[in-house]
Tab-separated table of C-alpha atoms and ligand atoms in Angstrom:
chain	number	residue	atom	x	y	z
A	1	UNK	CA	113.367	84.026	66.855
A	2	UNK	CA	109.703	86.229	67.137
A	3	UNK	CA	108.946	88.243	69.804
A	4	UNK	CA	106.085	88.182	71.268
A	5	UNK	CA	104.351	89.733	74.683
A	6	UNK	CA	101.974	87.103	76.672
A	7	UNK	CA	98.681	88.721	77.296
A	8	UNK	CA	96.403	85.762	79.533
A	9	UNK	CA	97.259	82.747	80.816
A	10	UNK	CA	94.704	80.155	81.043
A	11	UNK	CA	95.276	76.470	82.399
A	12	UNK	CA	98.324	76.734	81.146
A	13	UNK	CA	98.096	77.709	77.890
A	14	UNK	CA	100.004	80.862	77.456
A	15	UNK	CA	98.689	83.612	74.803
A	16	UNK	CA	101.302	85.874	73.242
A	17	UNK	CA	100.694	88.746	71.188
A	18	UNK	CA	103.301	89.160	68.458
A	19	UNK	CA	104.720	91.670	66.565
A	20	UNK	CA	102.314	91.580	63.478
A	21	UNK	CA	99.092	91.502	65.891
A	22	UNK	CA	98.090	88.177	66.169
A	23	UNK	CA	97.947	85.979	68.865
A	24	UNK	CA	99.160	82.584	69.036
A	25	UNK	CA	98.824	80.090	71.634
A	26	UNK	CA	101.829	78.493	73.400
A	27	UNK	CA	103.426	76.249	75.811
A	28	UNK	CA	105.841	77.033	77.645
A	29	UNK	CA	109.618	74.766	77.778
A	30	UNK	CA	110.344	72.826	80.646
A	31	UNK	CA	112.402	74.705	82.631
A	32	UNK	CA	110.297	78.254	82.162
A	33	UNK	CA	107.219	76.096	83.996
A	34	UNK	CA	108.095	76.291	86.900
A	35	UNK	CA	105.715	77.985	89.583
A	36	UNK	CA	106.147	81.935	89.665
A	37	UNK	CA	107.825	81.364	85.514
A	38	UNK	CA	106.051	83.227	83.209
A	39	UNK	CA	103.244	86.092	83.882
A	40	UNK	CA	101.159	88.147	82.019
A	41	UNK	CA	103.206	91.382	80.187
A	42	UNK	CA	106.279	89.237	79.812
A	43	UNK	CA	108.111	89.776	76.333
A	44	UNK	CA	108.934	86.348	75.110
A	45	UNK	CA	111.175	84.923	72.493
A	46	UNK	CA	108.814	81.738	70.563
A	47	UNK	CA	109.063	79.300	68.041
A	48	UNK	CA	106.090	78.586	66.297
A	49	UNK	CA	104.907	74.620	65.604
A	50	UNK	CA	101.865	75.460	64.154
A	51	UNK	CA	100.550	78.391	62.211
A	52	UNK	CA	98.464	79.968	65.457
A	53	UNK	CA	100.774	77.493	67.894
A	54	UNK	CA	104.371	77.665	69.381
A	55	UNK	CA	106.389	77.077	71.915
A	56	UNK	CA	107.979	79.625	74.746
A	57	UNK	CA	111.931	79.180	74.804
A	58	UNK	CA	112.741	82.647	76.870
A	59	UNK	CA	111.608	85.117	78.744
A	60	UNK	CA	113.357	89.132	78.350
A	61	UNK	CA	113.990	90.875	81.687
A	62	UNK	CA	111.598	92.274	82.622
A	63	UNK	CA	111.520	96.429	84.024
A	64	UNK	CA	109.300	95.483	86.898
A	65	UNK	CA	106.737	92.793	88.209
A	66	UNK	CA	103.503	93.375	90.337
A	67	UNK	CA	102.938	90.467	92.608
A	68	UNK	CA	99.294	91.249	93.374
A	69	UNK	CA	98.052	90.859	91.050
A	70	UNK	CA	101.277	88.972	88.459
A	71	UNK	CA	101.691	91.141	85.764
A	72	UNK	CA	105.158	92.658	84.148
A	73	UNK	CA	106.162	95.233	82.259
A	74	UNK	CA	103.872	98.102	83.196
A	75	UNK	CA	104.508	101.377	82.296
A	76	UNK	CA	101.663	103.383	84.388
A	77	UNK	CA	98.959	102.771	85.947
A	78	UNK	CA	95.998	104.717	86.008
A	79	UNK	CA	94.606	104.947	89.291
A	80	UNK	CA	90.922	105.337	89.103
A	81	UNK	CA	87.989	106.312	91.882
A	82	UNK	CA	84.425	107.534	91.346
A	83	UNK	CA	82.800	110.916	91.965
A	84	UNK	CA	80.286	108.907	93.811
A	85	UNK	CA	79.145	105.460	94.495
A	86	UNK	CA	81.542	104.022	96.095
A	87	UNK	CA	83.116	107.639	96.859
A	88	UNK	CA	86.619	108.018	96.365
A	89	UNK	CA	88.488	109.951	99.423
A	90	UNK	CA	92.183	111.671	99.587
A	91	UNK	CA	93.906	109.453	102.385
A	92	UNK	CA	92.912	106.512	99.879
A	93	UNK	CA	93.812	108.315	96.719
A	94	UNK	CA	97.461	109.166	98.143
A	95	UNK	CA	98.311	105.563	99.969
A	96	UNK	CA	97.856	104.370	96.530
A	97	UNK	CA	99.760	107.118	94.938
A	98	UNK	CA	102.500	106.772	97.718
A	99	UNK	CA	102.780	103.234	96.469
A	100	UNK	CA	103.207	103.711	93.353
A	101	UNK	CA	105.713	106.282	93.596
A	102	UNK	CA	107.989	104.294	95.935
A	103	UNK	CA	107.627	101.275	93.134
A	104	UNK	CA	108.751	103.903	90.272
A	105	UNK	CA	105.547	103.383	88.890
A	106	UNK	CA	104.497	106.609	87.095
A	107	UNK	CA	100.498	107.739	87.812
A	108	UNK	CA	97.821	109.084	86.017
A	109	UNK	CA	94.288	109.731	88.257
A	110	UNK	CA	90.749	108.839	86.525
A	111	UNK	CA	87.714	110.231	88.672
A	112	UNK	CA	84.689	108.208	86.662
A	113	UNK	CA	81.106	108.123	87.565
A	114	UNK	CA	81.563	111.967	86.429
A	115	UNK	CA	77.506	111.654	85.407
A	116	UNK	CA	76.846	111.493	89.111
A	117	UNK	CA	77.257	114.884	90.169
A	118	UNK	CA	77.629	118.252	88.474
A	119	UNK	CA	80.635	119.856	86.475
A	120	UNK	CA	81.486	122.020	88.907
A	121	UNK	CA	81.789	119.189	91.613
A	122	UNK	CA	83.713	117.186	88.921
A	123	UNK	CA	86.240	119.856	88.475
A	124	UNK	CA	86.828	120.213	92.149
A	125	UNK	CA	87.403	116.840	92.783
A	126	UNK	CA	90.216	116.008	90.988
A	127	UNK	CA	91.555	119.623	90.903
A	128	UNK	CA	94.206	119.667	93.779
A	129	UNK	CA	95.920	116.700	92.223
A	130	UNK	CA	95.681	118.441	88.556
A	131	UNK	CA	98.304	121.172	90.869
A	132	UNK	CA	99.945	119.086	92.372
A	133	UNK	CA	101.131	117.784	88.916
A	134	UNK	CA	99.365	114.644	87.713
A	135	UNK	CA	97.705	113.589	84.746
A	136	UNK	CA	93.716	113.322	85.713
A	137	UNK	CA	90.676	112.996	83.891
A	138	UNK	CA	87.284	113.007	85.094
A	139	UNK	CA	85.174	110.599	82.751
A	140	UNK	CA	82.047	108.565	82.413
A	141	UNK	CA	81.084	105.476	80.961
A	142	UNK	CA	77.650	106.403	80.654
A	143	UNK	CA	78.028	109.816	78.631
A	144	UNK	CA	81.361	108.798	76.886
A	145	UNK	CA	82.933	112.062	79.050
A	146	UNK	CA	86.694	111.624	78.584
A	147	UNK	CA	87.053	108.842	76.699
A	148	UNK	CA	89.334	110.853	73.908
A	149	UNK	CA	91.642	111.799	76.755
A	150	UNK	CA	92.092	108.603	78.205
A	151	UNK	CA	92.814	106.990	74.789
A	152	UNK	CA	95.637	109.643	74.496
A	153	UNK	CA	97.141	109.024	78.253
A	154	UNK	CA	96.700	105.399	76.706
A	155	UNK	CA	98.786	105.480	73.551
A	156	UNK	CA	101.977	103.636	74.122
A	157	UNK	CA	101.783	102.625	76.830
A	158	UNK	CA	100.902	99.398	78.958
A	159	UNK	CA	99.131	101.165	81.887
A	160	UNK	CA	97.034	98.744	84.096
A	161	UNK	CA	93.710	100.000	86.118
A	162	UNK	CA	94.379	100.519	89.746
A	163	UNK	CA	91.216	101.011	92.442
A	164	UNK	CA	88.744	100.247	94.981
A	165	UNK	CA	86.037	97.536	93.694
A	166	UNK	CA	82.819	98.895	92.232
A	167	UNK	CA	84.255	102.619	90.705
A	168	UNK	CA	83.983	101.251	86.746
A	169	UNK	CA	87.622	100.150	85.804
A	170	UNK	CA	85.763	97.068	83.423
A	171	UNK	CA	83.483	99.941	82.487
A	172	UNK	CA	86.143	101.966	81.341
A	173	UNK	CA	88.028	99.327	79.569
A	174	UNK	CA	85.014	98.696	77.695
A	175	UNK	CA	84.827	102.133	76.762
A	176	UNK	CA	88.424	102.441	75.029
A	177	UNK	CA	88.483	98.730	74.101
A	178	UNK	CA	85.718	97.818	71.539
A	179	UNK	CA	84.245	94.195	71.235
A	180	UNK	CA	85.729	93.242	74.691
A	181	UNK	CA	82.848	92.176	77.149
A	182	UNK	CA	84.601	92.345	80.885
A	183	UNK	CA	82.080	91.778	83.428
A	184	UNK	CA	80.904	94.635	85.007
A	185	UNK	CA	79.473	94.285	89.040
A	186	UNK	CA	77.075	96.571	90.990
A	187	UNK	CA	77.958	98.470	93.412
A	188	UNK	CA	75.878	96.927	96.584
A	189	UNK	CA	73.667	99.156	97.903
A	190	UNK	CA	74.000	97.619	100.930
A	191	UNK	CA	77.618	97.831	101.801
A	192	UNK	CA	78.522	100.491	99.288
A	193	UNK	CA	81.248	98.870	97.953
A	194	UNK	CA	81.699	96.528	94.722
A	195	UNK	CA	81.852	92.665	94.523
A	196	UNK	CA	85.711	92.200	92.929
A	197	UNK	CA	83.770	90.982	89.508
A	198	UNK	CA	87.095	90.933	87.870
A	199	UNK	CA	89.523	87.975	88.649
A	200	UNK	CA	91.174	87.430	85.549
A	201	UNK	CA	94.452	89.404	84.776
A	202	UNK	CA	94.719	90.024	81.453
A	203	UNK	CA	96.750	92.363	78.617
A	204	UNK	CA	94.076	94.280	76.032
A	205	UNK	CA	95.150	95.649	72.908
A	206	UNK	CA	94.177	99.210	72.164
A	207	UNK	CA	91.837	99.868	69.182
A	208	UNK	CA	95.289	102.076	67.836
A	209	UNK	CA	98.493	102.231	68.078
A	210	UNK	CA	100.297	100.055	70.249
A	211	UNK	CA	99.026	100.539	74.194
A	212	UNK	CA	97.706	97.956	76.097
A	213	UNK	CA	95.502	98.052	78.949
A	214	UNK	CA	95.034	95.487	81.924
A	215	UNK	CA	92.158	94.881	83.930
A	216	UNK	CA	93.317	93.529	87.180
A	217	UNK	CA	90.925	92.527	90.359
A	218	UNK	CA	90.930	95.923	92.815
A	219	UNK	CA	94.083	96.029	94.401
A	220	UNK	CA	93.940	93.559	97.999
A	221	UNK	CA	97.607	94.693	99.320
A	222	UNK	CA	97.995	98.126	100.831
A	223	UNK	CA	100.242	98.182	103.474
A	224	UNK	CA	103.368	100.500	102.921
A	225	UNK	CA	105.398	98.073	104.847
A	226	UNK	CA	107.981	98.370	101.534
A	227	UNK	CA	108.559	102.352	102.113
A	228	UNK	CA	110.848	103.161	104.237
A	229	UNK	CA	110.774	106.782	106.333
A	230	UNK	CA	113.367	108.385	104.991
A	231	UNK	CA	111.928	107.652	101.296
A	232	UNK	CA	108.388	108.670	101.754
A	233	UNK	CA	108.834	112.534	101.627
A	234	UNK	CA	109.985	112.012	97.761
A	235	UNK	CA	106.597	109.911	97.579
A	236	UNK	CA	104.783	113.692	97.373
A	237	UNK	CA	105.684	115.416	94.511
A	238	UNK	CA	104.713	118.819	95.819
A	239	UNK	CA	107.238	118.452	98.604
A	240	UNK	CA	110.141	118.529	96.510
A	241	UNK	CA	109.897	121.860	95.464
A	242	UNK	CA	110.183	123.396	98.596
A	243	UNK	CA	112.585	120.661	100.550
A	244	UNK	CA	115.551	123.471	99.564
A	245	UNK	CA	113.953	125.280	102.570
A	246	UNK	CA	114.338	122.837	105.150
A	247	UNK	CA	117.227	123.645	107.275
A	248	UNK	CA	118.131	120.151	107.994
A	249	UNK	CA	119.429	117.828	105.425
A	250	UNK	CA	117.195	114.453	105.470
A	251	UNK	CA	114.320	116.848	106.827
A	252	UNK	CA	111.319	114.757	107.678
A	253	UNK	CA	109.438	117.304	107.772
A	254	UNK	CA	108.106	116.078	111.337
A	255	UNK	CA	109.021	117.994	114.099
A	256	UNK	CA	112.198	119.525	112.945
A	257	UNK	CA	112.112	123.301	112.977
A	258	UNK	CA	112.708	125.594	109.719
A	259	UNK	CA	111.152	123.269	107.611
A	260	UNK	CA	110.027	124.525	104.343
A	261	UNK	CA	107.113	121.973	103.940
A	262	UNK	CA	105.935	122.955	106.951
A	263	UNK	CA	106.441	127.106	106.133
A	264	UNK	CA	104.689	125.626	102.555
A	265	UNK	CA	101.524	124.333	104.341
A	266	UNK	CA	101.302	126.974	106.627
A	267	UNK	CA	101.541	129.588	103.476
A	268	UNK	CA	98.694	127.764	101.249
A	269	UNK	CA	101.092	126.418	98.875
A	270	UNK	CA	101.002	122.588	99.866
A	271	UNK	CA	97.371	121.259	100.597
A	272	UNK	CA	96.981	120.695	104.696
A	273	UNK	CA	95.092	117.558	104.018
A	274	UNK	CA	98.264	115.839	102.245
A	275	UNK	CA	100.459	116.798	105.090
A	276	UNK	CA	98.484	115.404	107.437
A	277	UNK	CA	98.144	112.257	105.181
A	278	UNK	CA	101.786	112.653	104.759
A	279	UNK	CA	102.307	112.561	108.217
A	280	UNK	CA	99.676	109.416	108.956
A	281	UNK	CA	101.901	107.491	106.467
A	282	UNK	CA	105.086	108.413	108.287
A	283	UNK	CA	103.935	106.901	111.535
A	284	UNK	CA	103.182	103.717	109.619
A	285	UNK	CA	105.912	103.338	107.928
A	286	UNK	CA	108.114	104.515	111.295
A	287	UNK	CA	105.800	101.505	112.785
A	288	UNK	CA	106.836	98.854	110.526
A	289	UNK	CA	109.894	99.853	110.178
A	290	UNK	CA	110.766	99.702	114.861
A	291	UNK	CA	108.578	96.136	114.132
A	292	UNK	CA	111.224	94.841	111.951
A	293	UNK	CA	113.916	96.345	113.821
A	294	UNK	CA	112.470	94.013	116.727
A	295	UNK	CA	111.951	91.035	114.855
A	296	UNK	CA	115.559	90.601	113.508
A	297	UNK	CA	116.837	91.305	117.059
A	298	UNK	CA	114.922	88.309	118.382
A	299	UNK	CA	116.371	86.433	115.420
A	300	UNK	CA	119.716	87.410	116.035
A	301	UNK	CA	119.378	86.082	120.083
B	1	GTP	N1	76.836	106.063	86.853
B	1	GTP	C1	77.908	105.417	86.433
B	1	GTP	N2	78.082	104.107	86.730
B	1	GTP	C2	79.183	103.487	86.281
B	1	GTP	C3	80.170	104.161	85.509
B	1	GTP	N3	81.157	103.271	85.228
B	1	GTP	C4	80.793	102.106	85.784
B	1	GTP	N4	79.600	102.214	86.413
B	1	GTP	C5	78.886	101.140	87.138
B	1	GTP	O1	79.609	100.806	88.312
B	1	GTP	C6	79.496	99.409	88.599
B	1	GTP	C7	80.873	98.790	88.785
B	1	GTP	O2	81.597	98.851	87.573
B	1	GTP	P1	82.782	97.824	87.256
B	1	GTP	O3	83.352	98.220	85.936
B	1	GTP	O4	82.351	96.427	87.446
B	1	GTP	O5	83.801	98.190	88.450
B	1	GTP	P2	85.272	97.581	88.697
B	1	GTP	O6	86.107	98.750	89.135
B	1	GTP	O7	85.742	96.847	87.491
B	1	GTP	O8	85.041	96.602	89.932
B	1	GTP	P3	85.861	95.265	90.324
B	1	GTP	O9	86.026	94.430	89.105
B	1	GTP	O10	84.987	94.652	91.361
B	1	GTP	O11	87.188	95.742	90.899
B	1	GTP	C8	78.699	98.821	87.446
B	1	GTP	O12	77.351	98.718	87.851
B	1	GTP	C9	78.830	99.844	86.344
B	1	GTP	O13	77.740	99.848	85.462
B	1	GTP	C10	79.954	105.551	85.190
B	1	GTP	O14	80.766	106.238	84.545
B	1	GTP	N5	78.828	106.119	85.687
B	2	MG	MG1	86.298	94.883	87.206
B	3	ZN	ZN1	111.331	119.715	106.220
């Protein structure tokens, strides 16, 4: 039976993507329509009825699903902020990245809006994550800055856009995705933020090869009510290196003494700013985790 991968969903209708690059348009069987069935990035098996028309009969497991918004299948996600307008900041930049590591999502960081302030600024920003270990890539859809590299952190994969309304993830897809018109949104210059122009989730095939990109609306969930303390520590990449150090085994790095993230911070090697986010996200996390702890003790009176 073909194989194909759905890539929108409209009213219904399900488009797939097959193997030879076309798309088709299909409905799903009964039993696959029911509510939370079928999203976009499934692999599906399909029998065509018509030369561009078939019909779903299965869905392939699928290695993970994003609720908000539905889509399957991702490989990364490329996390994106602007230089400027709205401005990105750290806390935000890591409660994403904390989120994605606890999901086993791998990251990749695009700083955009690089036209906005100087090279040197540019370089800065993104430079304590480029030691810390990730993939980033300052860009611009105005000058075409970066667009090479991001169409090589693209290839194979299916990475979808992650970020704050208003910093240029339609803009970027644009870039890398030729004849595809996504609706861009100013920024307000009132509030400083962007209008969510996107609402549509949908799968874009790269120019090449065989990535695909997803626009999604900016992300609406943030809360790391999923992480629990013990896991967050492996959340921060840099931390690992040193956790040998610590002289206590589950280390939280808290108030425990002889800890080696702490002797790291104190030393220059870890950046203070991410332990203190590090420890901003541990109370939370502590927090949600005592309010469930309550709430399943007044269930169980
Ligand atoms: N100066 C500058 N402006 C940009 C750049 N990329 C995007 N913009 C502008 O930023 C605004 C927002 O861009 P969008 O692509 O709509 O942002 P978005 O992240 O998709 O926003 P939502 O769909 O609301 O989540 C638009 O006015 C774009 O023209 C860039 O590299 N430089
Ligand atoms: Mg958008
Ligand atoms: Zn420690």
């Amino acid at each position: 039976m073909p194989v194909g991968r759905i890539n929108r969903i409209i009213g219904g209708f399900y488009y797939i993507s097959t193997e030879e690059g076309r798309t088709i348009t299909a409905v799903p069987r009964g039993k696959l329509r029911r509510a939370d069935g079928l999203v976009v990035g499934d692999v599906v098996d399909f029998e065509l009825t018509a030369p561009d028309q078939g019909v779903i009969e299965g869905v392939h497991p699928r290695r993970n699903l994003l609720k908000r918004p539905a889509v399957s299948n991702i490989t990364q996600v490329a996390v994106v902020f602007a230089h400027k307008n709205p401005d990105f900041n750290y806390l935000l930049i890591d409660r994403l990245l904390v989120m994605l590591a606890a999901s086993n999502l791998p990251a990749i960081i695009l700083f955009n809006k690089a036209d906005l302030v100087d090279e040197k600024t540019a370089t800065e920003n993104a430079e304590p994550y480029r030691r810390i270990g990730y993939t980033t890539l300052c860009t611009s859809t105005k000058s075409g800055q970066g667009k090479e590299q991001l169409l090589a952190a693209l290839q194979s994969e299916i990475t979808t856009l992650a970020g704050p309304s208003g910093v240029g993830k339609s803009a970027l897809i644009n870039m890398v995705v030729p004849g595809v018109k996504q609706q861009t949104g100013a920024v307000s210059a009132k509030i400083g933020r962007g209008r969510h122009t996107t609402r549509e989730v949908r799968l874009l095939a790269l120019p090449q090869g065989d990535g695909f990109l997803v626009d999604t609306p900016g992300f609406t969930q943030l809360d790391l009510d999923f992480i629990s303390p013990a896991e967050l520590a492996a959340c921060f990449p840099e931390f690992g290196a040193v956790e040998q150090d610590c002289r206590f085994q589950g280390c939280c790095h808290d108030q425990e003494p002889d800890c080696g993230v702490k002797a790291a911070v104190a030393a220059g090697a870890i950046y203070p700013w991410r332990y203190e986010n590090y420890l901003a996200f541990l109370a939370e996390v502590r927090n949600w985790e005592e309010q469930k702890r309550q709430r399943s003790r007044r269930t169980r009176r």
